Short mmCIF file of N, CA and C in Angstrom, two decimals:
data_model
loop_
_atom_site.label_atom_id
_atom_site.label_comp_id
_atom_site.label_asym_id
_atom_site.label_seq_id
_atom_site.Cartn_x
_atom_site.Cartn_y
_atom_site.Cartn_z
N UNK A 18 0.88 -0.96 -0.19
CA UNK A 18 0.11 -0.21 0.18
C UNK A 18 1.06 1.40 0.10
N UNK A 19 0.65 2.44 -0.99
CA UNK A 19 1.66 3.25 -0.98
C UNK A 19 1.17 4.32 0.26
N UNK A 20 1.96 5.49 0.51
CA UNK A 20 1.21 6.57 1.67
C UNK A 20 0.44 7.33 0.25
N UNK A 21 0.18 7.80 -0.67
CA UNK A 21 -0.74 8.18 -1.63
C UNK A 21 -2.02 7.48 -0.61
N UNK A 22 -2.26 6.27 -0.53
CA UNK A 22 -3.52 5.25 -0.61
C UNK A 22 -3.69 5.71 1.00
N UNK A 23 -2.48 5.44 1.80
CA UNK A 23 -2.79 5.40 3.06
C UNK A 23 -3.73 6.65 4.01
N UNK A 24 -2.65 7.72 2.69
CA UNK A 24 -3.17 9.43 3.16
C UNK A 24 -4.60 9.69 2.72
N UNK A 25 -5.33 8.83 1.83
CA UNK A 25 -6.32 9.08 0.92
C UNK A 25 -7.34 8.65 2.47
N UNK A 26 -6.82 7.15 2.03
CA UNK A 26 -7.90 6.45 3.51
C UNK A 26 -7.99 7.24 4.86
N UNK A 27 -7.13 7.85 5.24
CA UNK A 27 -7.11 8.69 6.30
C UNK A 27 -7.92 9.64 6.26
N UNK A 28 -7.96 10.75 5.34
CA UNK A 28 -8.66 12.18 4.86
C UNK A 28 -10.16 11.19 4.96
N UNK A 29 -10.65 10.17 4.09
CA UNK A 29 -11.73 9.80 4.19
C UNK A 29 -12.01 9.31 5.48
N UNK A 30 -11.57 8.82 6.15
CA UNK A 30 -12.03 7.91 7.69
C UNK A 30 -12.26 9.32 8.32
N UNK A 31 -11.27 10.60 8.25
CA UNK A 31 -11.51 11.84 9.38
C UNK A 31 -12.97 12.16 8.45
N UNK A 32 -13.15 12.54 7.54
CA UNK A 32 -14.16 13.05 6.61
C UNK A 32 -15.93 12.22 7.34
N UNK A 33 -16.08 10.41 7.70
CA UNK A 33 -17.05 10.40 7.89
C UNK A 33 -16.96 10.77 9.16
N UNK A 34 -15.96 10.75 10.06
CA UNK A 34 -16.21 11.11 11.68
C UNK A 34 -16.67 12.20 12.11
N UNK A 35 -16.41 13.33 11.03
CA UNK A 35 -17.25 14.74 10.95
C UNK A 35 -18.42 14.62 10.19
N UNK A 36 -19.30 13.84 10.67
CA UNK A 36 -20.72 13.88 10.28
C UNK A 36 -21.50 14.74 10.82
N UNK A 37 -22.89 14.67 10.56
CA UNK A 37 -23.60 15.68 10.98
C UNK A 37 -24.03 15.27 12.32
N UNK A 38 -23.50 14.44 12.56
CA UNK A 38 -23.91 14.20 14.61
C UNK A 38 -23.04 14.67 15.18
N UNK A 39 -21.83 15.28 14.64
CA UNK A 39 -20.71 15.82 15.65
C UNK A 39 -21.34 16.96 16.88
N UNK A 40 -21.11 16.92 17.93
CA UNK A 40 -21.58 17.73 18.67
C UNK A 40 -20.24 18.12 19.35
N UNK A 41 -20.19 19.51 20.28
CA UNK A 41 -18.94 19.92 20.20
C UNK A 41 -19.21 19.97 21.96
N UNK A 42 -17.55 19.48 23.02
CA UNK A 42 -17.84 19.42 24.23
C UNK A 42 -17.22 20.57 24.63
N UNK A 43 -17.44 21.10 25.72
CA UNK A 43 -17.23 22.32 26.14
C UNK A 43 -15.17 22.37 26.87
N UNK A 44 -15.26 21.20 27.04
CA UNK A 44 -13.86 20.97 27.77
C UNK A 44 -13.57 19.68 28.02
N UNK A 45 -11.97 19.70 26.09
CA UNK A 45 -11.71 18.69 26.07
C UNK A 45 -10.34 17.95 26.80
N UNK A 46 -10.40 16.74 26.60
CA UNK A 46 -9.41 16.00 27.50
C UNK A 46 -8.18 16.60 28.15
N UNK A 47 -7.10 16.79 26.62
CA UNK A 47 -6.14 17.79 26.14
C UNK A 47 -6.36 18.66 25.91
N UNK A 48 -6.42 20.07 25.75
CA UNK A 48 -6.97 21.10 25.95
C UNK A 48 -5.81 21.54 24.92
N UNK A 49 -4.74 21.54 25.19
CA UNK A 49 -3.33 22.19 24.45
C UNK A 49 -1.97 21.29 24.37
N UNK A 50 -1.34 21.07 23.10
CA UNK A 50 -0.19 20.13 22.83
C UNK A 50 0.70 20.99 21.88
N UNK A 51 1.70 20.92 22.82
CA UNK A 51 3.23 21.58 22.12
C UNK A 51 3.88 20.18 21.18
N UNK A 52 3.90 20.62 19.70
CA UNK A 52 4.63 19.55 18.79
C UNK A 52 5.89 20.72 18.35
N UNK A 53 7.13 19.48 18.39
CA UNK A 53 8.36 19.80 17.64
C UNK A 53 8.94 19.01 17.02
N UNK A 54 9.55 19.01 16.10
CA UNK A 54 9.82 17.44 14.77
C UNK A 54 11.05 18.11 13.75
N UNK A 55 11.78 17.21 13.66
CA UNK A 55 12.79 17.23 12.07
C UNK A 55 11.55 16.94 10.93
N UNK A 56 11.63 17.06 10.16
CA UNK A 56 10.36 16.74 8.89
C UNK A 56 10.94 17.43 7.61
N UNK A 57 10.38 16.43 6.71
CA UNK A 57 10.64 16.94 5.42
C UNK A 57 9.54 17.15 4.03
N UNK A 58 9.99 17.83 2.92
CA UNK A 58 9.05 18.49 1.92
C UNK A 58 9.92 17.60 0.70
N UNK A 59 9.18 17.09 -0.11
CA UNK A 59 9.31 16.45 -1.12
C UNK A 59 10.16 15.18 -0.37
N UNK A 60 10.43 14.79 0.64
CA UNK A 60 11.11 13.49 1.21
C UNK A 60 12.36 14.02 1.39
N UNK A 61 12.99 14.91 0.60
CA UNK A 61 14.52 15.31 0.80
C UNK A 61 14.91 16.35 1.33
N UNK A 62 13.88 17.60 1.30
CA UNK A 62 14.52 18.87 1.86
C UNK A 62 14.03 19.04 3.30
N UNK A 63 15.01 19.02 4.44
CA UNK A 63 14.93 19.14 5.69
C UNK A 63 14.51 20.34 6.10
N UNK A 64 13.81 20.31 7.07
CA UNK A 64 12.87 21.04 7.95
C UNK A 64 13.21 20.78 9.45
N UNK A 65 13.10 22.19 10.19
CA UNK A 65 12.48 22.25 11.42
C UNK A 65 10.75 22.63 11.54
N UNK A 66 10.07 21.92 12.48
CA UNK A 66 8.75 22.10 12.51
C UNK A 66 8.53 22.36 14.23
N UNK A 67 7.77 23.44 14.04
CA UNK A 67 6.90 23.76 15.73
C UNK A 67 5.58 24.12 15.76
N UNK A 68 4.70 23.76 17.02
CA UNK A 68 3.30 23.78 16.62
C UNK A 68 2.85 23.98 17.69
N UNK A 69 1.62 24.19 17.77
CA UNK A 69 0.89 24.39 19.07
C UNK A 69 -0.73 23.65 18.53
N UNK A 70 -1.68 22.65 19.47
CA UNK A 70 -2.94 22.83 18.66
C UNK A 70 -3.78 22.53 20.40
N UNK A 71 -4.90 23.06 20.09
CA UNK A 71 -5.65 23.09 21.18
C UNK A 71 -7.27 22.21 20.73
N UNK A 72 -7.44 21.52 21.72
CA UNK A 72 -8.78 20.92 21.33
C UNK A 72 -10.04 21.88 21.73
N UNK A 73 -10.83 21.31 20.62
CA UNK A 73 -11.74 22.46 20.60
C UNK A 73 -13.25 21.19 20.17
N UNK A 74 -12.88 19.78 20.62
CA UNK A 74 -14.25 19.03 21.49
C UNK A 74 -14.23 17.68 20.40
N UNK A 75 -15.70 16.99 20.44
CA UNK A 75 -15.59 16.02 19.84
C UNK A 75 -16.32 16.12 18.91
N UNK A 76 -16.14 15.01 17.58
CA UNK A 76 -17.12 14.81 16.51
C UNK A 76 -17.05 13.29 16.16
N UNK A 77 -18.34 13.09 16.92
CA UNK A 77 -18.47 11.91 17.22
C UNK A 77 -17.62 11.15 17.76
N UNK A 78 -16.98 9.63 17.87
CA UNK A 78 -15.80 9.15 18.42
C UNK A 78 -14.62 9.65 18.83
N UNK A 79 -14.64 10.76 18.04
CA UNK A 79 -13.12 11.41 17.37
C UNK A 79 -13.00 13.01 17.98
N UNK A 80 -12.18 13.01 18.52
CA UNK A 80 -11.75 14.22 19.09
C UNK A 80 -11.00 14.69 18.25
N UNK A 81 -11.22 16.38 17.81
CA UNK A 81 -11.09 17.33 17.36
C UNK A 81 -10.68 18.48 18.03
N UNK A 82 -8.73 18.65 17.09
CA UNK A 82 -8.70 19.53 17.67
C UNK A 82 -7.72 20.56 16.36
N UNK A 83 -7.80 21.70 16.65
CA UNK A 83 -7.22 22.53 15.83
C UNK A 83 -5.75 23.22 16.22
N UNK A 84 -4.43 22.71 14.79
CA UNK A 84 -3.54 22.98 15.06
C UNK A 84 -2.66 23.68 14.67
N UNK A 85 -1.64 24.69 14.65
CA UNK A 85 -0.94 25.79 13.86
C UNK A 85 0.72 25.27 14.08
N UNK A 86 1.34 24.76 12.88
CA UNK A 86 2.26 24.49 12.33
C UNK A 86 3.59 25.81 11.74
N UNK A 87 4.62 25.62 11.74
CA UNK A 87 5.18 26.62 11.23
C UNK A 87 6.47 25.85 10.92
N UNK A 88 7.23 25.82 9.89
CA UNK A 88 8.57 24.70 9.14
C UNK A 88 9.30 25.90 8.88
N UNK A 89 10.30 25.35 8.82
CA UNK A 89 11.69 25.94 8.32
C UNK A 89 12.48 25.10 7.42
N UNK A 90 12.01 25.35 6.10
CA UNK A 90 12.94 24.42 5.42
C UNK A 90 13.98 24.92 4.68
N UNK A 91 15.34 23.63 4.59
CA UNK A 91 16.15 24.48 3.73
C UNK A 91 16.39 23.57 1.89
N UNK A 92 16.42 24.89 1.41
CA UNK A 92 16.23 24.50 0.11
C UNK A 92 17.94 24.36 -0.44
N UNK A 93 18.71 23.55 -0.90
CA UNK A 93 20.02 23.60 -0.54
C UNK A 93 20.17 23.90 -2.18
N UNK A 94 19.70 24.94 -3.23
CA UNK A 94 19.97 24.90 -4.69
C UNK A 94 20.53 25.99 -5.26
N UNK A 95 21.24 26.05 -5.83
CA UNK A 95 22.54 27.06 -6.04
C UNK A 95 21.82 28.33 -6.76
N UNK A 96 20.53 28.43 -7.29
CA UNK A 96 19.90 29.26 -8.23
C UNK A 96 18.54 30.04 -6.74
N UNK A 97 18.11 29.21 -5.95
CA UNK A 97 17.64 30.26 -4.49
C UNK A 97 18.44 31.15 -3.96
N UNK A 98 17.86 32.49 -3.54
CA UNK A 98 18.02 33.21 -3.35
C UNK A 98 17.94 33.33 -1.77
N UNK A 99 16.88 32.53 -1.70
CA UNK A 99 16.67 32.83 0.32
C UNK A 99 16.61 30.83 0.31
N UNK A 100 17.47 30.40 0.71
CA UNK A 100 17.54 28.72 0.81
C UNK A 100 16.91 28.72 2.09
N UNK A 101 16.67 29.44 3.18
CA UNK A 101 15.63 28.85 4.45
C UNK A 101 13.96 29.12 3.68
N UNK A 102 13.26 28.43 3.89
CA UNK A 102 11.77 28.84 3.46
C UNK A 102 10.61 28.71 4.59
N UNK A 103 10.19 29.83 5.00
CA UNK A 103 9.17 29.54 6.22
C UNK A 103 7.84 29.19 5.60
N UNK A 104 7.44 28.16 6.20
CA UNK A 104 5.85 27.50 5.63
C UNK A 104 5.12 27.78 7.15
N UNK A 105 3.96 28.60 7.20
CA UNK A 105 2.74 28.46 7.95
C UNK A 105 1.46 27.96 7.86
N UNK A 106 1.00 26.83 8.65
CA UNK A 106 0.09 26.12 8.49
C UNK A 106 -1.11 26.16 9.41
N UNK A 107 -1.98 25.64 9.05
CA UNK A 107 -3.41 24.69 9.91
C UNK A 107 -3.74 24.05 9.57
N UNK A 108 -4.37 23.02 10.83
CA UNK A 108 -4.67 21.47 10.58
C UNK A 108 -5.80 21.23 11.67
N UNK A 109 -6.78 20.54 10.70
CA UNK A 109 -7.99 20.19 11.63
C UNK A 109 -7.97 19.35 11.41
N UNK A 110 -7.57 18.80 13.06
CA UNK A 110 -7.46 16.87 12.98
C UNK A 110 -8.36 16.32 14.04
N UNK A 111 -8.79 15.52 13.09
CA UNK A 111 -9.55 14.19 14.36
C UNK A 111 -8.54 13.07 14.35
N UNK A 112 -8.97 12.80 15.94
CA UNK A 112 -7.74 11.75 16.75
C UNK A 112 -9.10 10.43 17.29
N UNK A 113 -8.34 9.73 17.28
CA UNK A 113 -9.05 8.41 18.25
C UNK A 113 -7.82 7.61 18.43
N UNK A 114 -8.39 6.79 19.38
CA UNK A 114 -7.42 5.25 20.30
C UNK A 114 -7.59 4.66 18.78
N UNK A 115 -7.09 3.70 18.93
CA UNK A 115 -6.53 2.48 18.03
C UNK A 115 -5.16 1.98 19.29
N UNK A 116 -5.96 1.01 19.38
CA UNK A 116 -5.37 -0.34 20.46
C UNK A 116 -4.49 0.94 21.82
N UNK A 117 -3.07 1.35 21.78
CA UNK A 117 -2.62 1.89 22.86
C UNK A 117 -1.84 3.36 21.98
N UNK A 118 -2.40 3.18 21.10
CA UNK A 118 -1.74 4.33 20.06
C UNK A 118 -3.32 5.53 19.22
N UNK A 119 -2.58 6.44 19.27
CA UNK A 119 -3.66 7.63 19.06
C UNK A 119 -3.30 7.65 17.77
N UNK A 120 -4.49 7.76 16.52
CA UNK A 120 -4.64 8.03 15.43
C UNK A 120 -5.01 8.85 15.05
N UNK A 121 -4.43 9.63 14.04
CA UNK A 121 -5.20 11.21 13.71
C UNK A 121 -5.03 11.74 12.60
N UNK A 122 -5.56 12.16 11.61
CA UNK A 122 -5.83 13.31 10.49
C UNK A 122 -6.77 13.99 10.14
N UNK A 123 -6.26 14.82 9.35
CA UNK A 123 -7.55 15.72 8.70
C UNK A 123 -6.79 16.76 7.61
N UNK A 124 -7.30 17.75 7.25
CA UNK A 124 -7.06 18.69 6.24
C UNK A 124 -6.71 20.00 6.90
N UNK A 125 -5.92 20.31 5.92
CA UNK A 125 -5.07 21.38 6.42
C UNK A 125 -5.08 22.75 5.25
N UNK A 126 -4.32 23.59 5.68
CA UNK A 126 -4.16 24.73 4.23
C UNK A 126 -2.77 25.54 5.48
N UNK A 127 -2.10 26.42 4.46
CA UNK A 127 -1.29 27.18 4.37
C UNK A 127 -0.79 28.04 3.86
N UNK A 128 0.55 28.94 3.73
CA UNK A 128 1.26 29.94 2.95
C UNK A 128 2.61 30.16 3.34
N UNK A 129 3.58 30.19 2.32
CA UNK A 129 4.92 30.60 1.75
C UNK A 129 5.08 31.72 2.43
N UNK A 130 4.32 32.39 2.80
CA UNK A 130 4.50 33.84 3.40
C UNK A 130 3.93 34.95 2.36
N UNK A 131 2.49 34.29 2.02
CA UNK A 131 2.14 34.82 0.82
C UNK A 131 2.22 34.36 -0.73
N UNK A 132 3.32 34.09 -0.59
CA UNK A 132 4.07 34.10 -2.17
C UNK A 132 3.67 32.92 -2.64
N UNK A 133 2.58 31.45 -2.05
CA UNK A 133 2.52 30.51 -2.06
C UNK A 133 1.52 30.15 -1.23
N UNK A 134 0.40 29.00 -1.73
CA UNK A 134 0.09 28.75 -0.92
C UNK A 134 -0.70 27.13 -0.51
N UNK A 135 -1.13 26.80 0.16
CA UNK A 135 -1.08 25.02 -0.16
C UNK A 135 -2.79 24.80 0.45
N UNK A 136 -2.76 23.61 0.21
CA UNK A 136 -4.17 22.91 0.79
C UNK A 136 -3.25 21.42 1.43
N UNK A 137 -3.98 20.67 2.24
CA UNK A 137 -3.16 19.40 2.38
C UNK A 137 -4.16 18.76 3.78
N UNK A 138 -3.42 17.06 3.08
CA UNK A 138 -3.86 16.47 4.25
C UNK A 138 -2.40 15.44 4.97
N UNK A 139 -2.94 15.53 6.38
CA UNK A 139 -2.18 14.96 7.43
C UNK A 139 -2.71 13.65 7.72
N UNK A 140 -1.89 12.66 8.02
CA UNK A 140 -2.15 11.36 8.75
C UNK A 140 -1.08 11.02 9.47
N UNK A 141 -1.41 10.79 10.55
CA UNK A 141 -0.07 10.31 11.63
C UNK A 141 -0.41 9.34 12.96
N UNK A 142 0.17 9.19 13.76
CA UNK A 142 0.44 8.27 14.68
C UNK A 142 1.09 9.08 15.98
N UNK A 143 0.50 8.74 17.24
CA UNK A 143 1.05 9.49 18.22
C UNK A 143 0.75 8.94 19.46
N UNK A 144 1.79 8.70 20.66
CA UNK A 144 1.54 7.85 21.93
C UNK A 144 2.46 9.06 23.24
N UNK A 145 2.16 8.54 24.33
CA UNK A 145 2.82 9.30 25.04
C UNK A 145 4.16 8.40 25.88
N UNK A 146 4.82 8.85 26.67
CA UNK A 146 6.19 7.85 27.40
C UNK A 146 5.16 7.97 28.34
N UNK A 147 4.72 6.31 28.81
CA UNK A 147 4.90 5.85 29.92
C UNK A 147 2.99 6.60 30.15
N UNK A 148 3.35 7.26 31.23
CA UNK A 148 2.26 8.19 32.07
C UNK A 148 2.54 9.22 32.20
N UNK A 149 3.71 10.37 31.54
CA UNK A 149 4.19 11.21 31.01
C UNK A 149 3.45 12.17 30.24
N UNK A 150 3.64 13.54 30.41
CA UNK A 150 2.95 14.36 29.63
C UNK A 150 3.46 14.53 28.36
N UNK A 151 4.89 13.94 28.26
CA UNK A 151 5.31 13.93 26.82
C UNK A 151 5.40 12.87 26.05
N UNK A 152 5.57 13.14 24.61
CA UNK A 152 5.05 11.92 23.52
C UNK A 152 5.67 12.03 22.37
N UNK A 153 5.70 11.05 21.87
CA UNK A 153 6.27 11.46 20.16
C UNK A 153 5.20 10.93 19.23
N UNK A 154 5.30 11.37 18.22
CA UNK A 154 4.63 11.06 16.98
C UNK A 154 5.40 11.44 15.68
N UNK A 155 4.75 10.53 14.70
CA UNK A 155 5.38 10.39 13.14
C UNK A 155 4.16 10.31 12.14
N UNK A 156 4.26 11.06 11.35
CA UNK A 156 2.81 11.58 10.37
C UNK A 156 3.52 11.42 9.12
N UNK A 157 2.72 11.41 8.23
CA UNK A 157 2.75 11.68 6.20
C UNK A 157 1.75 12.70 6.20
N UNK A 158 2.16 13.69 4.94
CA UNK A 158 1.48 14.47 5.20
C UNK A 158 1.51 14.75 3.27
N UNK A 159 0.72 15.29 2.31
CA UNK A 159 0.60 15.87 1.33
C UNK A 159 -0.18 17.18 0.98
N UNK A 160 0.55 17.87 0.43
CA UNK A 160 0.64 18.82 0.39
C UNK A 160 0.22 19.57 -1.29
N UNK A 161 -0.43 20.17 -1.99
CA UNK A 161 -0.66 20.52 -3.23
C UNK A 161 -0.73 22.29 -3.03
N UNK A 162 0.54 22.55 -3.30
CA UNK A 162 1.38 24.30 -3.38
C UNK A 162 0.61 24.36 -4.46
N UNK A 163 0.61 25.80 -4.88
CA UNK A 163 -0.09 26.74 -5.80
C UNK A 163 0.29 28.32 -5.19
N UNK A 164 0.81 28.94 -6.71
CA UNK A 164 0.99 30.56 -6.37
C UNK A 164 0.17 30.96 -7.29
N UNK A 165 0.01 32.43 -7.35
CA UNK A 165 -1.01 33.40 -7.36
C UNK A 165 -1.27 33.28 -9.11
N UNK A 166 -0.16 32.55 -9.78
CA UNK A 166 -0.86 32.75 -11.19
C UNK A 166 -1.38 31.39 -11.31
N UNK A 167 -1.30 30.57 -10.36
CA UNK A 167 -2.23 29.23 -10.63
C UNK A 167 -0.89 27.78 -11.23
N UNK A 168 0.31 28.21 -10.91
CA UNK A 168 1.13 26.90 -11.01
C UNK A 168 1.12 26.17 -9.68
N UNK A 169 1.13 24.96 -9.94
CA UNK A 169 0.58 24.15 -8.83
C UNK A 169 1.82 22.79 -8.90
N UNK A 170 1.98 22.30 -8.03
CA UNK A 170 2.63 21.23 -7.35
C UNK A 170 2.19 20.09 -5.76
N UNK A 171 2.34 18.67 -6.10
CA UNK A 171 2.24 17.95 -4.82
C UNK A 171 3.14 17.94 -4.55
N UNK A 172 3.56 17.74 -2.98
CA UNK A 172 4.84 18.23 -2.16
C UNK A 172 4.51 16.66 -1.48
N UNK A 173 4.69 15.56 -1.30
CA UNK A 173 4.17 14.98 -0.29
C UNK A 173 5.52 15.36 1.14
N UNK A 174 5.40 14.50 2.54
CA UNK A 174 6.36 15.16 3.18
C UNK A 174 6.20 14.07 4.13
N UNK A 175 6.83 14.25 5.35
CA UNK A 175 7.09 13.90 6.83
C UNK A 175 7.21 14.62 7.89
N UNK A 176 6.87 14.22 8.98
CA UNK A 176 7.23 14.86 10.14
C UNK A 176 7.60 13.92 11.44
N UNK A 177 8.86 14.07 11.96
CA UNK A 177 9.16 12.69 13.11
C UNK A 177 9.36 13.46 14.28
N UNK A 178 8.75 13.84 15.46
CA UNK A 178 9.06 14.66 16.25
C UNK A 178 8.48 14.14 18.06
N UNK A 179 8.30 15.23 19.08
CA UNK A 179 7.75 14.80 20.22
C UNK A 179 6.88 15.98 20.60
N UNK A 180 5.91 15.72 21.75
CA UNK A 180 4.81 16.52 22.24
C UNK A 180 5.13 16.69 23.38
N UNK A 181 3.81 17.63 23.89
CA UNK A 181 4.23 18.19 25.63
C UNK A 181 2.81 18.32 25.58
N UNK A 182 2.22 17.61 26.05
CA UNK A 182 0.77 18.11 26.64
C UNK A 182 0.69 18.83 27.87
N UNK A 183 -0.06 19.62 28.12
CA UNK A 183 -0.44 20.79 29.04
C UNK A 183 -1.85 20.01 29.95
#
């Protein structure tokens, strides 16, 4: 099974979890999580990522959170005038337990500081280190990036990192 097939399956599953029976809960179990990771763009360009997610309620059996992320991607090409690209985005994440792991996924949007934009899909796994507030995560994503002139391309990527829950 390819990464693209897994990503599409996760997005379809998260879309099903967000059906009309979704009801908001006033106090999510884990209201704030800080995310930090090493990541890639196109599977080869190295990046550092940092973000914060806030639990906003329940959507059927899934927890619902909004996550803001910032990536700093290094592009080592001789014709690139600014080799460090700042990417800023937001994801709507549906998550639920599968065994001992939390599985999550959902859609996202973002920008390269107004020069280019993207729509994306993310699918991942996360867990904690025992009973601590610290945890780890691993995710794949697909971004369709486009500029204002209408030029676009698909940019797959990954993240592997740590979380801390408040």
